JSON list of C-alpha atoms in Angstrom, two decimals:
[
{"chain": "V", "resi": 1, "resn": "MET", "atom": "CA", "xyz": [20.75, 17.94, 5.50]},
{"chain": "V", "resi": 2, "resn": "GLY", "atom": "CA", "xyz": [17.18, 17.58, 6.00]},
{"chain": "V", "resi": 3, "resn": "MET", "atom": "CA", "xyz": [15.12, 14.70, 5.97]},
{"chain": "V", "resi": 4, "resn": "PRO", "atom": "CA", "xyz": [14.07, 13.35, 2.57]},
{"chain": "V", "resi": 5, "resn": "ASP", "atom": "CA", "xyz": [10.24, 14.30, 1.20]},
{"chain": "V", "resi": 6, "resn": "TYR", "atom": "CA", "xyz": [8.92, 10.96, 2.31]},
{"chain": "V", "resi": 7, "resn": "LYS", "atom": "CA", "xyz": [10.14, 11.04, 5.89]},
{"chain": "V", "resi": 8, "resn": "ARG", "atom": "CA", "xyz": [9.67, 14.55, 6.85]},
{"chain": "V", "resi": 9, "resn": "PRO", "atom": "CA", "xyz": [6.36, 15.32, 9.08]},
{"chain": "V", "resi": 10, "resn": "PHE", "atom": "CA", "xyz": [3.70, 16.71, 6.74]},
{"chain": "V", "resi": 11, "resn": "HIS", "atom": "CA", "xyz": [3.48, 20.44, 7.39]},
{"chain": "V", "resi": 12, "resn": "SER", "atom": "CA", "xyz": [0.54, 23.19, 6.62]},
{"chain": "V", "resi": 13, "resn": "ASP", "atom": "CA", "xyz": [2.76, 24.57, 3.78]},
{"chain": "V", "resi": 14, "resn": "ASP", "atom": "CA", "xyz": [2.12, 21.14, 2.20]},
{"chain": "V", "resi": 15, "resn": "PHE", "atom": "CA", "xyz": [-1.19, 20.96, 2.78]},
{"chain": "V", "resi": 16, "resn": "ARG", "atom": "CA", "xyz": [-3.97, 21.31, -0.06]},
{"chain": "V", "resi": 17, "resn": "GLY", "atom": "CA", "xyz": [-7.28, 20.33, 1.35]},
{"chain": "V", "resi": 18, "resn": "TYR", "atom": "CA", "xyz": [-9.61, 17.30, 1.79]},
{"chain": "V", "resi": 19, "resn": "PHE", "atom": "CA", "xyz": [-10.92, 14.83, -0.69]},
{"chain": "V", "resi": 20, "resn": "THR", "atom": "CA", "xyz": [-12.81, 11.64, -0.83]},
{"chain": "V", "resi": 21, "resn": "TRP", "atom": "CA", "xyz": [-12.12, 8.77, -3.32]},
{"chain": "V", "resi": 22, "resn": "THR", "atom": "CA", "xyz": [-15.39, 8.08, -4.99]},
{"chain": "V", "resi": 23, "resn": "GLU", "atom": "CA", "xyz": [-16.51, 5.53, -7.29]},
{"chain": "V", "resi": 24, "resn": "GLU", "atom": "CA", "xyz": [-15.98, 7.60, -10.04]},
{"chain": "V", "resi": 25, "resn": "LEU", "atom": "CA", "xyz": [-12.32, 8.50, -9.72]},
{"chain": "V", "resi": 26, "resn": "THR", "atom": "CA", "xyz": [-12.09, 4.60, -9.87]},
{"chain": "V", "resi": 27, "resn": "ASN", "atom": "CA", "xyz": [-13.78, 4.42, -13.06]},
{"chain": "V", "resi": 28, "resn": "ARG", "atom": "CA", "xyz": [-11.39, 7.42, -14.38]},
{"chain": "V", "resi": 29, "resn": "PHE", "atom": "CA", "xyz": [-8.30, 5.20, -13.13]},
{"chain": "V", "resi": 30, "resn": "ALA", "atom": "CA", "xyz": [-9.20, 2.35, -15.26]},
{"chain": "V", "resi": 31, "resn": "GLY", "atom": "CA", "xyz": [-7.58, -0.90, -14.91]},
{"chain": "V", "resi": 32, "resn": "SER", "atom": "CA", "xyz": [-5.13, 0.65, -12.56]},
{"chain": "V", "resi": 33, "resn": "TYR", "atom": "CA", "xyz": [-3.79, -0.62, -8.88]},
{"chain": "V", "resi": 34, "resn": "PHE", "atom": "CA", "xyz": [-1.96, 0.53, -5.73]},
{"chain": "V", "resi": 35, "resn": "TYR", "atom": "CA", "xyz": [0.87, -1.17, -4.65]},
{"chain": "V", "resi": 36, "resn": "HIS", "atom": "CA", "xyz": [2.73, -2.14, -1.11]},
{"chain": "V", "resi": 37, "resn": "ALA", "atom": "CA", "xyz": [6.10, -3.31, -1.03]},
{"chain": "V", "resi": 38, "resn": "CYS", "atom": "CA", "xyz": [7.25, -5.13, 1.80]},
{"chain": "V", "resi": 39, "resn": "HIS", "atom": "CA", "xyz": [10.19, -7.80, 3.14]},
{"chain": "V", "resi": 40, "resn": "GLN", "atom": "CA", "xyz": [9.85, -11.48, 3.76]},
{"chain": "V", "resi": 41, "resn": "ASP", "atom": "CA", "xyz": [8.94, -11.45, 7.68]},
{"chain": "V", "resi": 42, "resn": "GLU", "atom": "CA", "xyz": [6.57, -8.22, 6.97]},
{"chain": "V", "resi": 43, "resn": "LEU", "atom": "CA", "xyz": [4.47, -10.27, 4.14]},
{"chain": "V", "resi": 44, "resn": "GLU", "atom": "CA", "xyz": [4.36, -13.29, 6.51]},
{"chain": "V", "resi": 45, "resn": "ASP", "atom": "CA", "xyz": [2.95, -10.93, 9.16]},
{"chain": "V", "resi": 46, "resn": "ILE", "atom": "CA", "xyz": [0.46, -9.71, 6.43]},
{"chain": "V", "resi": 47, "resn": "LEU", "atom": "CA", "xyz": [-0.69, -13.39, 5.44]},
{"chain": "V", "resi": 48, "resn": "VAL", "atom": "CA", "xyz": [-0.99, -14.44, 9.04]},
{"chain": "V", "resi": 49, "resn": "ASN", "atom": "CA", "xyz": [-3.40, -11.47, 9.80]},
{"chain": "V", "resi": 50, "resn": "ARG", "atom": "CA", "xyz": [-4.94, -11.37, 6.07]},
{"chain": "V", "resi": 51, "resn": "LYS", "atom": "CA", "xyz": [-4.80, -8.06, 5.92]},
{"chain": "V", "resi": 52, "resn": "LEU", "atom": "CA", "xyz": [-2.66, -4.96, 5.31]},
{"chain": "V", "resi": 53, "resn": "ILE", "atom": "CA", "xyz": [-1.37, -4.26, 8.70]},
{"chain": "V", "resi": 54, "resn": "LEU", "atom": "CA", "xyz": [-0.77, -0.58, 9.98]},
{"chain": "V", "resi": 55, "resn": "ARG", "atom": "CA", "xyz": [2.96, -1.48, 10.29]},
{"chain": "V", "resi": 56, "resn": "SER", "atom": "CA", "xyz": [4.48, 1.95, 9.67]},
{"chain": "V", "resi": 57, "resn": "GLU", "atom": "CA", "xyz": [4.34, 5.61, 11.16]},
{"chain": "V", "resi": 58, "resn": "TRP", "atom": "CA", "xyz": [3.27, 9.00, 9.76]},
{"chain": "V", "resi": 59, "resn": "SER", "atom": "CA", "xyz": [3.78, 12.50, 11.20]},
{"chain": "V", "resi": 60, "resn": "LEU", "atom": "CA", "xyz": [2.40, 16.03, 10.82]},
{"chain": "V", "resi": 61, "resn": "GLU", "atom": "CA", "xyz": [3.33, 19.06, 12.47]},
{"chain": "V", "resi": 62, "resn": "HIS", "atom": "CA", "xyz": [0.40, 21.14, 13.82]},
{"chain": "V", "resi": 63, "resn": "PRO", "atom": "CA", "xyz": [0.78, 25.06, 13.71]},
{"chain": "V", "resi": 64, "resn": "MET", "atom": "CA", "xyz": [-0.67, 25.33, 17.34]},
{"chain": "V", "resi": 65, "resn": "PHE", "atom": "CA", "xyz": [-0.07, 21.78, 19.06]},
{"chain": "V", "resi": 66, "resn": "GLY", "atom": "CA", "xyz": [3.39, 20.52, 17.59]},
{"chain": "V", "resi": 67, "resn": "GLN", "atom": "CA", "xyz": [4.18, 17.16, 16.12]},
{"chain": "V", "resi": 68, "resn": "TRP", "atom": "CA", "xyz": [1.83, 14.21, 16.02]},
{"chain": "V", "resi": 69, "resn": "THR", "atom": "CA", "xyz": [2.95, 10.49, 15.12]},
{"chain": "V", "resi": 70, "resn": "SER", "atom": "CA", "xyz": [0.23, 7.71, 14.43]},
{"chain": "V", "resi": 71, "resn": "LYS", "atom": "CA", "xyz": [0.16, 4.48, 12.92]},
{"chain": "V", "resi": 72, "resn": "GLY", "atom": "CA", "xyz": [-0.39, 3.75, 9.16]},
{"chain": "V", "resi": 73, "resn": "VAL", "atom": "CA", "xyz": [0.59, 1.63, 6.09]},
{"chain": "V", "resi": 74, "resn": "TRP", "atom": "CA", "xyz": [2.15, 3.33, 2.95]},
{"chain": "V", "resi": 75, "resn": "VAL", "atom": "CA", "xyz": [1.15, 2.36, -0.29]},
{"chain": "V", "resi": 76, "resn": "GLY", "atom": "CA", "xyz": [1.32, 4.12, -3.91]},
{"chain": "V", "resi": 77, "resn": "LEU", "atom": "CA", "xyz": [0.45, 4.27, -7.14]},
{"chain": "V", "resi": 78, "resn": "ASN", "atom": "CA", "xyz": [4.17, 4.07, -8.83]},
{"chain": "V", "resi": 79, "resn": "ALA", "atom": "CA", "xyz": [4.80, 0.46, -9.85]},
{"chain": "V", "resi": 80, "resn": "PHE", "atom": "CA", "xyz": [8.55, 0.90, -9.97]},
{"chain": "V", "resi": 81, "resn": "HIS", "atom": "CA", "xyz": [8.97, -2.13, -12.05]},
{"chain": "V", "resi": 82, "resn": "ASN", "atom": "CA", "xyz": [12.74, -1.14, -12.69]},
{"chain": "V", "resi": 83, "resn": "GLY", "atom": "CA", "xyz": [13.54, -1.85, -9.20]},
{"chain": "V", "resi": 84, "resn": "ASN", "atom": "CA", "xyz": [11.43, -0.98, -5.97]},
{"chain": "V", "resi": 85, "resn": "TYR", "atom": "CA", "xyz": [13.64, 0.67, -3.14]},
{"chain": "V", "resi": 86, "resn": "TYR", "atom": "CA", "xyz": [11.43, -0.41, -0.22]},
{"chain": "V", "resi": 87, "resn": "GLY", "atom": "CA", "xyz": [11.06, -4.24, -0.54]},
{"chain": "V", "resi": 88, "resn": "PRO", "atom": "CA", "xyz": [11.43, -7.34, -2.75]},
{"chain": "V", "resi": 89, "resn": "PHE", "atom": "CA", "xyz": [7.93, -8.45, -2.41]},
{"chain": "V", "resi": 90, "resn": "VAL", "atom": "CA", "xyz": [4.87, -6.31, -3.85]},
{"chain": "V", "resi": 91, "resn": "LEU", "atom": "CA", "xyz": [1.41, -6.74, -3.31]},
{"chain": "V", "resi": 92, "resn": "LYS", "atom": "CA", "xyz": [-0.99, -5.15, -6.08]},
{"chain": "V", "resi": 93, "resn": "PHE", "atom": "CA", "xyz": [-4.49, -4.10, -4.78]},
{"chain": "V", "resi": 94, "resn": "PRO", "atom": "CA", "xyz": [-7.39, -3.03, -7.58]},
{"chain": "V", "resi": 95, "resn": "ILE", "atom": "CA", "xyz": [-7.75, 0.72, -6.69]},
{"chain": "V", "resi": 96, "resn": "ARG", "atom": "CA", "xyz": [-11.41, 0.32, -5.84]},
{"chain": "V", "resi": 97, "resn": "LEU", "atom": "CA", "xyz": [-10.42, -0.35, -2.53]},
{"chain": "V", "resi": 98, "resn": "LEU", "atom": "CA", "xyz": [-9.91, 3.14, -1.96]},
{"chain": "V", "resi": 99, "resn": "ASN", "atom": "CA", "xyz": [-13.71, 3.94, -2.67]},
{"chain": "V", "resi": 100, "resn": "GLY", "atom": "CA", "xyz": [-15.10, 5.93, 0.16]},
{"chain": "V", "resi": 101, "resn": "LYS", "atom": "CA", "xyz": [-11.96, 6.80, 1.78]},
{"chain": "V", "resi": 102, "resn": "ARG", "atom": "CA", "xyz": [-11.50, 10.02, 2.93]},
{"chain": "V", "resi": 103, "resn": "PHE", "atom": "CA", "xyz": [-7.68, 12.02, 2.66]},
{"chain": "V", "resi": 104, "resn": "MET", "atom": "CA", "xyz": [-6.06, 15.19, 3.37]},
{"chain": "V", "resi": 105, "resn": "ALA", "atom": "CA", "xyz": [-3.86, 16.26, 0.22]},
{"chain": "V", "resi": 106, "resn": "PHE", "atom": "CA", "xyz": [-0.25, 17.24, 0.45]},
{"chain": "V", "resi": 107, "resn": "ARG", "atom": "CA", "xyz": [2.22, 18.31, -1.87]},
{"chain": "V", "resi": 108, "resn": "ARG", "atom": "CA", "xyz": [6.18, 18.55, -2.19]},
{"chain": "V", "resi": 109, "resn": "LYS", "atom": "CA", "xyz": [7.92, 19.89, -5.13]},
{"chain": "V", "resi": 110, "resn": "GLY", "atom": "CA", "xyz": [11.68, 19.28, -5.42]},
{"chain": "V", "resi": 111, "resn": "ASP", "atom": "CA", "xyz": [13.44, 17.23, -8.18]},
{"chain": "V", "resi": 112, "resn": "ARG", "atom": "CA", "xyz": [10.13, 15.43, -8.36]},
{"chain": "V", "resi": 113, "resn": "ASP", "atom": "CA", "xyz": [6.74, 16.26, -7.94]},
{"chain": "V", "resi": 114, "resn": "ARG", "atom": "CA", "xyz": [5.53, 14.10, -4.66]},
{"chain": "V", "resi": 115, "resn": "TYR", "atom": "CA", "xyz": [1.87, 13.98, -3.84]},
{"chain": "V", "resi": 116, "resn": "PHE", "atom": "CA", "xyz": [0.72, 12.50, -0.33]},
{"chain": "V", "resi": 117, "resn": "PHE", "atom": "CA", "xyz": [-2.58, 11.54, 0.27]},
{"chain": "V", "resi": 118, "resn": "VAL", "atom": "CA", "xyz": [-3.42, 10.50, 3.86]},
{"chain": "V", "resi": 119, "resn": "GLN", "atom": "CA", "xyz": [-6.53, 8.78, 5.04]},
{"chain": "V", "resi": 120, "resn": "TYR", "atom": "CA", "xyz": [-8.26, 11.02, 7.67]},
{"chain": "V", "resi": 121, "resn": "GLU", "atom": "CA", "xyz": [-11.81, 9.91, 8.78]},
{"chain": "V", "resi": 122, "resn": "THR", "atom": "CA", "xyz": [-12.37, 12.46, 11.57]},
{"chain": "V", "resi": 123, "resn": "ASP", "atom": "CA", "xyz": [-15.02, 15.55, 10.96]},
{"chain": "V", "resi": 124, "resn": "ILE", "atom": "CA", "xyz": [-12.34, 17.71, 12.99]},
{"chain": "V", "resi": 125, "resn": "PRO", "atom": "CA", "xyz": [-10.28, 19.54, 10.46]},
{"chain": "V", "resi": 126, "resn": "LEU", "atom": "CA", "xyz": [-6.56, 19.79, 11.40]},
{"chain": "V", "resi": 127, "resn": "PHE", "atom": "CA", "xyz": [-5.54, 22.48, 8.89]},
{"chain": "V", "resi": 128, "resn": "ASP", "atom": "CA", "xyz": [-6.68, 25.29, 6.78]},
{"chain": "V", "resi": 129, "resn": "LYS", "atom": "CA", "xyz": [-5.96, 26.96, 3.39]},
{"chain": "V", "resi": 130, "resn": "ASN", "atom": "CA", "xyz": [-6.56, 30.63, 3.02]},
{"chain": "V", "resi": 131, "resn": "GLY", "atom": "CA", "xyz": [-8.77, 30.85, 5.79]},
{"chain": "V", "resi": 132, "resn": "ASN", "atom": "CA", "xyz": [-10.96, 27.65, 4.89]},
{"chain": "V", "resi": 133, "resn": "ALA", "atom": "CA", "xyz": [-10.89, 25.08, 7.75]},
{"chain": "V", "resi": 134, "resn": "TRP", "atom": "CA", "xyz": [-12.36, 22.62, 5.30]},
{"chain": "V", "resi": 135, "resn": "ARG", "atom": "CA", "xyz": [-11.27, 22.83, 2.17]},
{"chain": "V", "resi": 136, "resn": "ARG", "atom": "CA", "xyz": [-12.45, 20.85, -0.69]},
{"chain": "V", "resi": 137, "resn": "ILE", "atom": "CA", "xyz": [-10.27, 19.82, -3.38]},
{"chain": "V", "resi": 138, "resn": "LYS", "atom": "CA", "xyz": [-10.99, 17.71, -6.73]},
{"chain": "V", "resi": 139, "resn": "PRO", "atom": "CA", "xyz": [-7.98, 15.29, -6.74]},
{"chain": "V", "resi": 140, "resn": "SER", "atom": "CA", "xyz": [-8.22, 15.05, -10.65]},
{"chain": "V", "resi": 141, "resn": "VAL", "atom": "CA", "xyz": [-6.04, 18.11, -10.87]},
{"chain": "V", "resi": 142, "resn": "TYR", "atom": "CA", "xyz": [-3.05, 16.45, -9.55]},
{"chain": "V", "resi": 143, "resn": "PHE", "atom": "CA", "xyz": [-3.23, 13.73, -12.54]},
{"chain": "V", "resi": 144, "resn": "ASN", "atom": "CA", "xyz": [-3.26, 13.61, -16.38]},
{"chain": "V", "resi": 145, "resn": "ASP", "atom": "CA", "xyz": [-6.30, 14.01, -17.85]},
{"chain": "V", "resi": 146, "resn": "ASN", "atom": "CA", "xyz": [-6.93, 12.58, -21.63]},
{"chain": "V", "resi": 147, "resn": "ASP", "atom": "CA", "xyz": [-10.56, 12.80, -22.22]},
{"chain": "V", "resi": 148, "resn": "GLY", "atom": "CA", "xyz": [-11.48, 12.11, -18.76]},
{"chain": "V", "resi": 149, "resn": "GLU", "atom": "CA", "xyz": [-9.01, 9.42, -18.26]},
{"chain": "V", "resi": 150, "resn": "LEU", "atom": "CA", "xyz": [-6.81, 9.97, -15.37]},
{"chain": "V", "resi": 151, "resn": "SER", "atom": "CA", "xyz": [-3.10, 8.90, -15.13]},
{"chain": "V", "resi": 152, "resn": "ARG", "atom": "CA", "xyz": [0.00, 9.70, -13.29]},
{"chain": "V", "resi": 153, "resn": "LYS", "atom": "CA", "xyz": [2.06, 12.65, -14.16]},
{"chain": "V", "resi": 154, "resn": "GLU", "atom": "CA", "xyz": [5.44, 11.82, -15.78]},
{"chain": "V", "resi": 155, "resn": "LYS", "atom": "CA", "xyz": [8.08, 11.59, -12.69]},
{"chain": "V", "resi": 156, "resn": "ALA", "atom": "CA", "xyz": [5.60, 12.23, -10.31]},
{"chain": "V", "resi": 157, "resn": "ILE", "atom": "CA", "xyz": [5.52, 10.17, -7.32]},
{"chain": "V", "resi": 158, "resn": "TYR", "atom": "CA", "xyz": [1.76, 9.32, -5.38]},
{"chain": "V", "resi": 159, "resn": "ASP", "atom": "CA", "xyz": [1.86, 7.69, -1.52]},
{"chain": "V", "resi": 160, "resn": "PHE", "atom": "CA", "xyz": [-1.13, 7.13, -0.10]},
{"chain": "V", "resi": 161, "resn": "ILE", "atom": "CA", "xyz": [-1.12, 6.66, 3.90]},
{"chain": "V", "resi": 162, "resn": "LEU", "atom": "CA", "xyz": [-3.54, 4.23, 4.96]},
{"chain": "V", "resi": 163, "resn": "THR", "atom": "CA", "xyz": [-5.04, 4.66, 8.45]},
{"chain": "V", "resi": 164, "resn": "SER", "atom": "CA", "xyz": [-7.54, 1.62, 8.43]},
{"chain": "V", "resi": 165, "resn": "GLU", "atom": "CA", "xyz": [-6.49, -1.76, 7.48]},
{"chain": "V", "resi": 166, "resn": "ILE", "atom": "CA", "xyz": [-7.11, -3.62, 4.15]},
{"chain": "V", "resi": 167, "resn": "PHE", "atom": "CA", "xyz": [-7.79, -7.07, 3.46]},
{"chain": "V", "resi": 168, "resn": "ILE", "atom": "CA", "xyz": [-5.57, -9.01, 1.17]},
{"chain": "V", "resi": 169, "resn": "GLY", "atom": "CA", "xyz": [-8.25, -11.08, -0.41]},
{"chain": "V", "resi": 170, "resn": "ASP", "atom": "CA", "xyz": [-8.08, -8.95, -3.65]},
{"chain": "V", "resi": 171, "resn": "ALA", "atom": "CA", "xyz": [-4.27, -8.50, -3.61]},
{"chain": "V", "resi": 172, "resn": "GLU", "atom": "CA", "xyz": [-1.97, -9.95, -6.16]},
{"chain": "V", "resi": 173, "resn": "ILE", "atom": "CA", "xyz": [1.58, -10.80, -4.24]},
{"chain": "V", "resi": 174, "resn": "ASP", "atom": "CA", "xyz": [4.58, -10.70, -6.71]},
{"chain": "V", "resi": 175, "resn": "VAL", "atom": "CA", "xyz": [8.48, -9.80, -6.70]},
{"chain": "V", "resi": 176, "resn": "GLU", "atom": "CA", "xyz": [10.31, -7.06, -7.91]},
{"chain": "V", "resi": 177, "resn": "ASN", "atom": "CA", "xyz": [14.31, -6.23, -8.53]},
{"chain": "V", "resi": 178, "resn": "HIS", "atom": "CA", "xyz": [15.40, -4.68, -4.98]},
{"chain": "V", "resi": 179, "resn": "PRO", "atom": "CA", "xyz": [18.62, -3.18, -5.56]},
{"chain": "V", "resi": 180, "resn": "LYS", "atom": "CA", "xyz": [18.49, -0.92, -2.88]},
{"chain": "V", "resi": 181, "resn": "CYS", "atom": "CA", "xyz": [17.05, -0.98, 0.45]},
{"chain": "V", "resi": 182, "resn": "ILE", "atom": "CA", "xyz": [15.77, 2.38, 1.74]},
{"chain": "V", "resi": 183, "resn": "SER", "atom": "CA", "xyz": [15.05, 1.38, 5.06]},
{"chain": "V", "resi": 184, "resn": "GLN", "atom": "CA", "xyz": [18.71, -0.47, 5.36]},
{"chain": "V", "resi": 185, "resn": "LYS", "atom": "CA", "xyz": [16.75, -3.77, 6.61]},
{"chain": "V", "resi": 186, "resn": "CYS", "atom": "CA", "xyz": [18.58, -5.79, 3.94]},
{"chain": "V", "resi": 187, "resn": "ASN", "atom": "CA", "xyz": [21.41, -5.30, 1.30]},
{"chain": "V", "resi": 188, "resn": "GLY", "atom": "CA", "xyz": [19.06, -5.44, -1.43]},
{"chain": "V", "resi": 189, "resn": "ALA", "atom": "CA", "xyz": [17.72, -8.75, -3.45]},
{"chain": "V", "resi": 190, "resn": "ARG", "atom": "CA", "xyz": [17.76, -9.87, -7.19]},
{"chain": "V", "resi": 191, "resn": "LYS", "atom": "CA", "xyz": [14.28, -10.80, -8.26]},
{"chain": "V", "resi": 192, "resn": "SER", "atom": "CA", "xyz": [15.30, -14.50, -9.19]},
{"chain": "V", "resi": 193, "resn": "GLU", "atom": "CA", "xyz": [16.25, -14.86, -5.36]},
{"chain": "V", "resi": 194, "resn": "SER", "atom": "CA", "xyz": [12.87, -13.37, -4.30]},
{"chain": "V", "resi": 195, "resn": "ARG", "atom": "CA", "xyz": [10.88, -15.31, -6.77]},
{"chain": "V", "resi": 196, "resn": "LYS", "atom": "CA", "xyz": [12.46, -18.74, -5.15]},
{"chain": "V", "resi": 197, "resn": "LEU", "atom": "CA", "xyz": [11.23, -17.27, -1.68]},
{"chain": "V", "resi": 198, "resn": "LEU", "atom": "CA", "xyz": [8.06, -16.43, -2.61]},
{"chain": "V", "resi": 199, "resn": "LYS", "atom": "CA", "xyz": [7.16, -19.93, -4.17]},
{"chain": "V", "resi": 200, "resn": "GLN", "atom": "CA", "xyz": [8.08, -21.33, -0.69]},
{"chain": "V", "resi": 201, "resn": "ILE", "atom": "CA", "xyz": [5.62, -18.63, 1.26]},
{"chain": "V", "resi": 202, "resn": "ALA", "atom": "CA", "xyz": [3.09, -19.90, -1.28]},
{"chain": "V", "resi": 203, "resn": "GLN", "atom": "CA", "xyz": [3.48, -23.16, -0.82]},
{"chain": "V", "resi": 204, "resn": "GLU", "atom": "CA", "xyz": [3.10, -23.10, 2.57]},
{"chain": "V", "resi": 205, "resn": "GLU", "atom": "CA", "xyz": [0.17, -20.69, 2.37]},
{"chain": "V", "resi": 206, "resn": "PHE", "atom": "CA", "xyz": [-1.46, -23.08, 0.22]},
{"chain": "V", "resi": 207, "resn": "GLU", "atom": "CA", "xyz": [-1.04, -25.95, 2.44]},
{"chain": "V", "resi": 208, "resn": "LYS", "atom": "CA", "xyz": [-2.36, -23.80, 5.50]},
{"chain": "V", "resi": 209, "resn": "ARG", "atom": "CA", "xyz": [-5.33, -22.77, 3.45]},
{"chain": "V", "resi": 210, "resn": "PHE", "atom": "CA", "xyz": [-5.97, -26.14, 2.16]},
{"chain": "V", "resi": 211, "resn": "ILE", "atom": "CA", "xyz": [-5.91, -27.53, 5.65]},
{"chain": "V", "resi": 212, "resn": "GLU", "atom": "CA", "xyz": [-8.27, -25.11, 7.20]},
{"chain": "V", "resi": 213, "resn": "SER", "atom": "CA", "xyz": [-10.82, -25.09, 4.23]},
{"chain": "V", "resi": 214, "resn": "PRO", "atom": "CA", "xyz": [-14.31, -26.59, 5.34]},
{"chain": "V", "resi": 215, "resn": "ARG", "atom": "CA", "xyz": [-14.12, -29.63, 2.47]},
{"chain": "V", "resi": 216, "resn": "MET", "atom": "CA", "xyz": [-10.84, -30.30, 3.89]},
{"chain": "V", "resi": 217, "resn": "ARG", "atom": "CA", "xyz": [-11.84, -30.35, 7.45]},
{"chain": "V", "resi": 218, "resn": "LYS", "atom": "CA", "xyz": [-14.78, -32.54, 6.42]},
{"chain": "V", "resi": 219, "resn": "PHE", "atom": "CA", "xyz": [-12.48, -34.84, 4.84]},
{"chain": "V", "resi": 220, "resn": "LEU", "atom": "CA", "xyz": [-10.22, -35.20, 7.69]},
{"chain": "V", "resi": 221, "resn": "ARG", "atom": "CA", "xyz": [-12.96, -36.44, 9.55]},
{"chain": "V", "resi": 222, "resn": "GLN", "atom": "CA", "xyz": [-13.98, -38.88, 7.18]},
{"chain": "V", "resi": 223, "resn": "PHE", "atom": "CA", "xyz": [-10.49, -40.03, 6.60]},
{"chain": "V", "resi": 224, "resn": "PRO", "atom": "CA", "xyz": [-8.39, -39.28, 10.19]},
{"chain": "V", "resi": 225, "resn": "ILE", "atom": "CA", "xyz": [-5.60, -41.68, 8.67]},
{"chain": "V", "resi": 226, "resn": "MET", "atom": "CA", "xyz": [-4.67, -38.72, 6.53]},
{"chain": "V", "resi": 227, "resn": "GLU", "atom": "CA", "xyz": [-4.56, -36.26, 9.49]},
{"chain": "V", "resi": 228, "resn": "GLY", "atom": "CA", "xyz": [-0.85, -34.59, 9.46]},
{"chain": "V", "resi": 229, "resn": "ARG", "atom": "CA", "xyz": [0.14, -35.50, 6.15]},
{"chain": "V", "resi": 230, "resn": "ASP", "atom": "CA", "xyz": [1.70, -32.82, 3.67]},
{"chain": "V", "resi": 231, "resn": "VAL", "atom": "CA", "xyz": [0.14, -31.21, 0.76]},
{"chain": "V", "resi": 232, "resn": "THR", "atom": "CA", "xyz": [2.55, -31.20, -2.17]},
{"chain": "V", "resi": 233, "resn": "LEU", "atom": "CA", "xyz": [1.87, -29.09, -5.40]},
{"chain": "V", "resi": 234, "resn": "PRO", "atom": "CA", "xyz": [3.47, -30.34, -8.67]},
{"chain": "V", "resi": 235, "resn": "GLU", "atom": "CA", "xyz": [6.60, -28.00, -9.48]},
{"chain": "V", "resi": 236, "resn": "GLY", "atom": "CA", "xyz": [5.51, -25.56, -12.81]},
{"chain": "V", "resi": 237, "resn": "GLU", "atom": "CA", "xyz": [7.65, -24.99, -15.60]}
]
């Protein structure tokens, strides 16, 4: 049995061309986001680094030079609100953070259409399409177009593989039901359980950022007796 679409190395048969994500594209996806799901230890690493680190890999099969594997981080346009198989914690980023990034586009058709956009900023083409070594495409053709506004095609899956890190300052962090774990890192998690964990993580992150803030450092210089005290948030409803 072959590997699933999201694990197989990208191949020249899947290749469609190159494109740059522009501000115009972002505007046509008004109010849209991309998402990254992860587990607790991965979220804690992201928070320590304050950026979406390149914690995964992706591969391609070059027609002349064989298989090549590189670092990256997977994000997607699909929110999977009915259950995320990649982790219970979800970071939600405004789509404008893709502006200016250049991608290779790959398409695979199976039980669902899958589109893969791999960030590739080097000026050396890896594949050609019909003899065109640097084939430019319009990514809008892979989406529904309703009077100029773009949206995902029904049942299609859109994955981006980023090869440069993204700071998380504009990200919103929440939880989703995690009924099945594709990576087999856990046995799944209920949304209610993950929400409790996220509250603990958020409390610790608040204390850390509060202590590190310039105003707090100034306060502690003025009142050194407060050094080492815990900062506690009141419980919400």
